[in-house]
Structure formats: structure tokens, C-alpha cells
Amino acid sequence: MDALLLQLLNGLDKGGAYALIALGLTLIFGTLGIVNFAHGALYMIGAYVAWGSLEYLGLNYWAALVLAPLVVGAIGVVIERTLLRRLYRIDPIYGLLLTFGLALIAEGVFRDQFGVSGQQYPVPDLLQGATNLGFMVLPNYRAWVVFASLFVCFGTWFLIERTRLGA
């Protein structure tokens, strides 16, 4: 039973990140009708913006957590206004090819600049440490990822399904 609970929490940790990525893909496809193959690359850019904010700008974790989606959102708006807008009325394969090409360019640039390994960043004081759940010791940072993912996913579902904003 302990092993099952351990795997369940590990799955929630990774699944939370995947759910946020999938949520973004669905919202983009639902509103623009574009299959955005650059979505993963934009997620990567957001991670590097957050890391760079910590490393080079000296911002704290929470400020970087706010700044990264704003920067990625601005990049997304620029891509939509300059490139994707021209493709709405033609075959959807062109949007797919464009976003796939943008993903390849972004991944190549970031691989050239930063290599293929992940970058280290300091865990904020509030999220350091771990909680003993009896069957495992759960790092507080991983619990934060699970709870933040659940909050964003259920909050988005609530806004879309239960309010006029979603309509």
C-alpha cells in the first residue's frame, strides 16, 4: 500500500506539470483553432525566464514566478499578431508547420546557449524542507507543485464551466 501511495504522489507531481501544459494547449486550440507545436518550447522559455530572473536579475522565486508567464504571454501575443494571424483562413497544416518550426528554432537557440542539462536554482525558504507522510517523505517544493497545479486546473475549469467569463 505504501508503494502505491508513493507512486500516486509521484504521478501527481509529474502529472500536475503535464496538466498545466495540456491546459494551455487546449485553451490555445479552443480559442485560436491552431495546433500549437511551439507550446512546449514556450513552456521552456518560461522556465528559462524564471531561472534567468533568479540568476541574473536577482529576483526572488515568487517575483520570477509572476514575471515568467507575463514574458511568455507577451511572446505569444507577438507570435500571434505577426505570424499566426495570417494563417487562420487557410489549411490548418500551415499553422502546425509554422509552430513546429518555431519550436525547433527556440530549442536550437536554447540548446546552443545553455546546453542540454537543466539549470539549478535555489528553492525558496518557504518551500524548503519536507513533510513526513508516514509512507514517504514528501519535499515541500513538490507538494507546492501539486497544489499549484490543482489550483490552476480546477480554477480554470471553474471559470470556463461555471461563469459567464467561460461562455
PDB file of C-alpha atoms in Angstrom:
ATOM      1  CA  MET A   1       0.000   0.000   0.000  1.00  0.00           C
ATOM      2  CA  ASP A   2       2.866   2.379   0.819  1.00  0.00           C
ATOM      3  CA  ALA A   3       4.404   1.795  -2.604  1.00  0.00           C
ATOM      4  CA  LEU A   4       1.068   2.523  -4.264  1.00  0.00           C
ATOM      5  CA  LEU A   5       0.662   5.798  -2.363  1.00  0.00           C
ATOM      6  CA  LEU A   6       4.265   6.750  -3.179  1.00  0.00           C
ATOM      7  CA  GLN A   7       3.663   6.194  -6.889  1.00  0.00           C
ATOM      8  CA  LEU A   8       0.368   8.080  -6.697  1.00  0.00           C
ATOM      9  CA  LEU A   9       2.065  11.162  -5.246  1.00  0.00           C
ATOM     10  CA  ASN A  10       4.924  10.912  -7.739  1.00  0.00           C
ATOM     11  CA  GLY A  11       2.337  10.717 -10.504  1.00  0.00           C
ATOM     12  CA  LEU A  12       0.515  13.757  -9.150  1.00  0.00           C
ATOM     13  CA  ASP A  13       3.795  15.688  -9.140  1.00  0.00           C
ATOM     14  CA  LYS A  14       4.644  14.968 -12.772  1.00  0.00           C
ATOM     15  CA  GLY A  15       1.023  14.874 -13.871  1.00  0.00           C
ATOM     16  CA  GLY A  16       0.441  18.346 -12.433  1.00  0.00           C
ATOM     17  CA  ALA A  17       3.095  19.827 -14.704  1.00  0.00           C
ATOM     18  CA  TYR A  18       1.739  17.888 -17.683  1.00  0.00           C
ATOM     19  CA  ALA A  19      -1.792  19.014 -16.866  1.00  0.00           C
ATOM     20  CA  LEU A  20      -0.729  22.663 -16.931  1.00  0.00           C
ATOM     21  CA  ILE A  21       0.911  22.172 -20.317  1.00  0.00           C
ATOM     22  CA  ALA A  22      -2.164  20.362 -21.657  1.00  0.00           C
ATOM     23  CA  LEU A  23      -4.439  23.077 -20.279  1.00  0.00           C
ATOM     24  CA  GLY A  24      -2.508  25.698 -22.221  1.00  0.00           C
ATOM     25  CA  LEU A  25      -2.666  23.623 -25.407  1.00  0.00           C
ATOM     26  CA  THR A  26      -6.416  23.179 -25.080  1.00  0.00           C
ATOM     27  CA  LEU A  27      -7.054  26.841 -24.454  1.00  0.00           C
ATOM     28  CA  ILE A  28      -4.968  27.858 -27.466  1.00  0.00           C
ATOM     29  CA  PHE A  29      -6.599  25.319 -29.744  1.00  0.00           C
ATOM     30  CA  GLY A  30     -10.069  26.168 -28.435  1.00  0.00           C
ATOM     31  CA  THR A  31      -9.704  29.912 -28.920  1.00  0.00           C
ATOM     32  CA  LEU A  32      -7.468  30.161 -31.994  1.00  0.00           C
ATOM     33  CA  GLY A  33      -8.053  26.827 -33.710  1.00  0.00           C
ATOM     34  CA  ILE A  34      -4.279  26.389 -34.083  1.00  0.00           C
ATOM     35  CA  VAL A  35      -2.415  23.224 -33.111  1.00  0.00           C
ATOM     36  CA  ASN A  36       0.495  24.935 -31.384  1.00  0.00           C
ATOM     37  CA  PHE A  37       3.568  22.721 -31.630  1.00  0.00           C
ATOM     38  CA  ALA A  38       5.606  25.587 -30.138  1.00  0.00           C
ATOM     39  CA  HIS A  39       3.745  25.307 -26.838  1.00  0.00           C
ATOM     40  CA  GLY A  40       6.421  23.125 -25.232  1.00  0.00           C
ATOM     41  CA  ALA A  41       9.116  25.496 -26.431  1.00  0.00           C
ATOM     42  CA  LEU A  42       7.239  28.427 -24.899  1.00  0.00           C
ATOM     43  CA  TYR A  43       6.993  26.453 -21.651  1.00  0.00           C
ATOM     44  CA  MET A  44      10.785  26.013 -21.842  1.00  0.00           C
ATOM     45  CA  ILE A  45      11.273  29.721 -22.477  1.00  0.00           C
ATOM     46  CA  GLY A  46       9.174  30.461 -19.395  1.00  0.00           C
ATOM     47  CA  ALA A  47      11.357  28.163 -17.316  1.00  0.00           C
ATOM     48  CA  TYR A  48      14.492  29.918 -18.563  1.00  0.00           C
ATOM     49  CA  VAL A  49      12.974  33.355 -17.965  1.00  0.00           C
ATOM     50  CA  ALA A  50      12.264  32.334 -14.372  1.00  0.00           C
ATOM     51  CA  TRP A  51      15.761  30.878 -13.975  1.00  0.00           C
ATOM     52  CA  GLY A  52      17.381  33.920 -15.583  1.00  0.00           C
ATOM     53  CA  SER A  53      15.370  36.224 -13.342  1.00  0.00           C
ATOM     54  CA  LEU A  54      16.742  34.394 -10.316  1.00  0.00           C
ATOM     55  CA  GLU A  55      20.284  34.048 -11.640  1.00  0.00           C
ATOM     56  CA  TYR A  56      20.952  37.339 -13.454  1.00  0.00           C
ATOM     57  CA  LEU A  57      18.338  39.820 -12.241  1.00  0.00           C
ATOM     58  CA  GLY A  58      18.482  38.755  -8.617  1.00  0.00           C
ATOM     59  CA  LEU A  59      14.699  38.476  -8.298  1.00  0.00           C
ATOM     60  CA  ASN A  60      13.262  36.147  -5.719  1.00  0.00           C
ATOM     61  CA  TYR A  61      11.374  32.976  -6.607  1.00  0.00           C
ATOM     62  CA  TRP A  62       7.917  34.495  -6.224  1.00  0.00           C
ATOM     63  CA  ALA A  63       8.701  37.507  -8.442  1.00  0.00           C
ATOM     64  CA  ALA A  64      10.145  35.189 -11.094  1.00  0.00           C
ATOM     65  CA  LEU A  65       7.014  33.055 -10.830  1.00  0.00           C
ATOM     66  CA  VAL A  66       4.942  36.105 -11.779  1.00  0.00           C
ATOM     67  CA  LEU A  67       7.350  37.502 -14.384  1.00  0.00           C
ATOM     68  CA  ALA A  68       7.842  34.310 -16.431  1.00  0.00           C
ATOM     69  CA  PRO A  69       4.216  33.845 -17.583  1.00  0.00           C
ATOM     70  CA  LEU A  70       3.948  37.545 -18.389  1.00  0.00           C
ATOM     71  CA  VAL A  71       7.021  37.383 -20.626  1.00  0.00           C
ATOM     72  CA  VAL A  72       5.876  34.172 -22.305  1.00  0.00           C
ATOM     73  CA  GLY A  73       2.397  35.652 -22.786  1.00  0.00           C
ATOM     74  CA  ALA A  74       3.941  38.705 -24.456  1.00  0.00           C
ATOM     75  CA  ILE A  75       5.984  36.440 -26.742  1.00  0.00           C
ATOM     76  CA  GLY A  76       2.810  34.508 -27.568  1.00  0.00           C
ATOM     77  CA  VAL A  77       0.980  37.734 -28.438  1.00  0.00           C
ATOM     78  CA  VAL A  78       3.828  38.784 -30.744  1.00  0.00           C
ATOM     79  CA  ILE A  79       3.811  35.379 -32.471  1.00  0.00           C
ATOM     80  CA  GLU A  80       0.038  35.512 -32.900  1.00  0.00           C
ATOM     81  CA  ARG A  81      -0.058  39.084 -34.216  1.00  0.00           C
ATOM     82  CA  THR A  82       2.899  38.773 -36.588  1.00  0.00           C
ATOM     83  CA  LEU A  83       2.714  35.176 -37.820  1.00  0.00           C
ATOM     84  CA  LEU A  84      -0.320  33.115 -36.825  1.00  0.00           C
ATOM     85  CA  ARG A  85      -2.954  35.715 -37.667  1.00  0.00           C
ATOM     86  CA  ARG A  86      -2.127  35.305 -41.356  1.00  0.00           C
ATOM     87  CA  LEU A  87      -2.887  31.583 -41.224  1.00  0.00           C
ATOM     88  CA  TYR A  88      -6.406  31.480 -39.791  1.00  0.00           C
ATOM     89  CA  ARG A  89      -8.272  31.232 -43.083  1.00  0.00           C
ATOM     90  CA  ILE A  90      -6.076  28.661 -44.792  1.00  0.00           C
ATOM     91  CA  ASP A  91      -5.347  24.973 -44.290  1.00  0.00           C
ATOM     92  CA  PRO A  92      -4.536  24.200 -40.607  1.00  0.00           C
ATOM     93  CA  ILE A  93      -1.391  22.330 -41.645  1.00  0.00           C
ATOM     94  CA  TYR A  94       0.351  25.688 -42.182  1.00  0.00           C
ATOM     95  CA  GLY A  95      -0.174  26.719 -38.561  1.00  0.00           C
ATOM     96  CA  LEU A  96       1.100  23.344 -37.432  1.00  0.00           C
ATOM     97  CA  LEU A  97       4.206  23.654 -39.622  1.00  0.00           C
ATOM     98  CA  LEU A  98       4.861  27.229 -38.519  1.00  0.00           C
ATOM     99  CA  THR A  99       4.637  26.437 -34.822  1.00  0.00           C
ATOM    100  CA  PHE A 100       6.737  23.285 -35.294  1.00  0.00           C
ATOM    101  CA  GLY A 101       9.407  25.397 -36.991  1.00  0.00           C
ATOM    102  CA  LEU A 102       9.279  27.978 -34.210  1.00  0.00           C
ATOM    103  CA  ALA A 103       9.725  25.176 -31.659  1.00  0.00           C
ATOM    104  CA  LEU A 104      12.763  23.842 -33.495  1.00  0.00           C
ATOM    105  CA  ILE A 105      14.312  27.315 -33.659  1.00  0.00           C
ATOM    106  CA  ALA A 106      13.699  28.027 -29.960  1.00  0.00           C
ATOM    107  CA  GLU A 107      15.021  24.644 -28.875  1.00  0.00           C
ATOM    108  CA  GLY A 108      18.131  25.040 -31.023  1.00  0.00           C
ATOM    109  CA  VAL A 109      18.878  28.511 -29.700  1.00  0.00           C
ATOM    110  CA  PHE A 110      18.428  27.489 -26.066  1.00  0.00           C
ATOM    111  CA  ARG A 111      20.416  24.278 -26.544  1.00  0.00           C
ATOM    112  CA  ASP A 112      23.247  26.319 -28.041  1.00  0.00           C
ATOM    113  CA  GLN A 113      23.173  28.899 -25.227  1.00  0.00           C
ATOM    114  CA  PHE A 114      22.568  26.674 -22.184  1.00  0.00           C
ATOM    115  CA  GLY A 115      23.385  23.104 -23.199  1.00  0.00           C
ATOM    116  CA  VAL A 116      21.182  20.078 -22.733  1.00  0.00           C
ATOM    117  CA  SER A 117      21.271  19.820 -18.932  1.00  0.00           C
ATOM    118  CA  GLY A 118      18.831  21.509 -16.619  1.00  0.00           C
ATOM    119  CA  GLN A 119      19.837  24.592 -14.664  1.00  0.00           C
ATOM    120  CA  GLN A 120      19.942  24.645 -10.865  1.00  0.00           C
ATOM    121  CA  TYR A 121      18.011  27.238  -8.895  1.00  0.00           C
ATOM    122  CA  PRO A 122      17.599  27.809  -5.185  1.00  0.00           C
ATOM    123  CA  VAL A 123      14.403  26.603  -3.554  1.00  0.00           C
ATOM    124  CA  PRO A 124      12.741  29.471  -1.647  1.00  0.00           C
ATOM    125  CA  ASP A 125      12.909  29.367   2.139  1.00  0.00           C
ATOM    126  CA  LEU A 126       9.164  28.891   2.441  1.00  0.00           C
ATOM    127  CA  LEU A 127       9.292  25.689   0.378  1.00  0.00           C
ATOM    128  CA  GLN A 128      12.425  24.122   1.858  1.00  0.00           C
ATOM    129  CA  GLY A 129      12.209  21.037   3.977  1.00  0.00           C
ATOM    130  CA  ALA A 130       9.930  18.055   3.755  1.00  0.00           C
ATOM    131  CA  THR A 131       6.843  16.568   5.332  1.00  0.00           C
ATOM    132  CA  ASN A 132       6.783  13.002   6.638  1.00  0.00           C
ATOM    133  CA  LEU A 133       3.575  11.382   5.413  1.00  0.00           C
ATOM    134  CA  GLY A 134       4.261   8.078   7.115  1.00  0.00           C
ATOM    135  CA  PHE A 135       4.767   6.124   3.903  1.00  0.00           C
ATOM    136  CA  MET A 136       7.177   8.643   2.358  1.00  0.00           C
ATOM    137  CA  VAL A 137       8.902  11.937   2.952  1.00  0.00           C
ATOM    138  CA  LEU A 138       7.444  14.499   0.554  1.00  0.00           C
ATOM    139  CA  PRO A 139       9.596  17.545  -0.213  1.00  0.00           C
ATOM    140  CA  ASN A 140       7.581  20.711   0.388  1.00  0.00           C
ATOM    141  CA  TYR A 141       8.549  22.022  -3.049  1.00  0.00           C
ATOM    142  CA  ARG A 142       6.971  19.004  -4.768  1.00  0.00           C
ATOM    143  CA  ALA A 143       3.825  19.427  -2.665  1.00  0.00           C
ATOM    144  CA  TRP A 144       3.709  23.067  -3.837  1.00  0.00           C
ATOM    145  CA  VAL A 145       3.838  21.919  -7.472  1.00  0.00           C
ATOM    146  CA  VAL A 146       0.940  19.508  -6.907  1.00  0.00           C
ATOM    147  CA  PHE A 147      -1.230  22.046  -5.084  1.00  0.00           C
ATOM    148  CA  ALA A 148      -0.465  24.892  -7.522  1.00  0.00           C
ATOM    149  CA  SER A 149      -1.291  22.642 -10.497  1.00  0.00           C
ATOM    150  CA  LEU A 150      -4.554  21.511  -8.939  1.00  0.00           C
ATOM    151  CA  PHE A 151      -5.482  25.101  -8.092  1.00  0.00           C
ATOM    152  CA  VAL A 152      -4.818  26.374 -11.621  1.00  0.00           C
ATOM    153  CA  CYS A 153      -6.546  23.435 -13.339  1.00  0.00           C
ATOM    154  CA  PHE A 154      -9.656  23.489 -11.147  1.00  0.00           C
ATOM    155  CA  GLY A 155      -9.724  27.298 -11.173  1.00  0.00           C
ATOM    156  CA  THR A 156      -9.652  27.320 -14.962  1.00  0.00           C
ATOM    157  CA  TRP A 157     -12.339  24.631 -15.113  1.00  0.00           C
ATOM    158  CA  PHE A 158     -14.497  26.659 -12.739  1.00  0.00           C
ATOM    159  CA  LEU A 159     -14.045  29.844 -14.797  1.00  0.00           C
ATOM    160  CA  ILE A 160     -14.834  28.115 -18.064  1.00  0.00           C
ATOM    161  CA  GLU A 161     -17.688  25.871 -16.955  1.00  0.00           C
ATOM    162  CA  ARG A 162     -19.377  27.872 -14.208  1.00  0.00           C
ATOM    163  CA  THR A 163     -19.131  31.549 -15.105  1.00  0.00           C
ATOM    164  CA  ARG A 164     -20.105  33.929 -17.863  1.00  0.00           C
ATOM    165  CA  LEU A 165     -16.403  34.556 -18.482  1.00  0.00           C
ATOM    166  CA  GLY A 166     -16.114  30.996 -19.805  1.00  0.00           C
ATOM    167  CA  ALA A 167     -19.103  31.447 -22.063  1.00  0.00           C
TER     168      ALA A 167
END
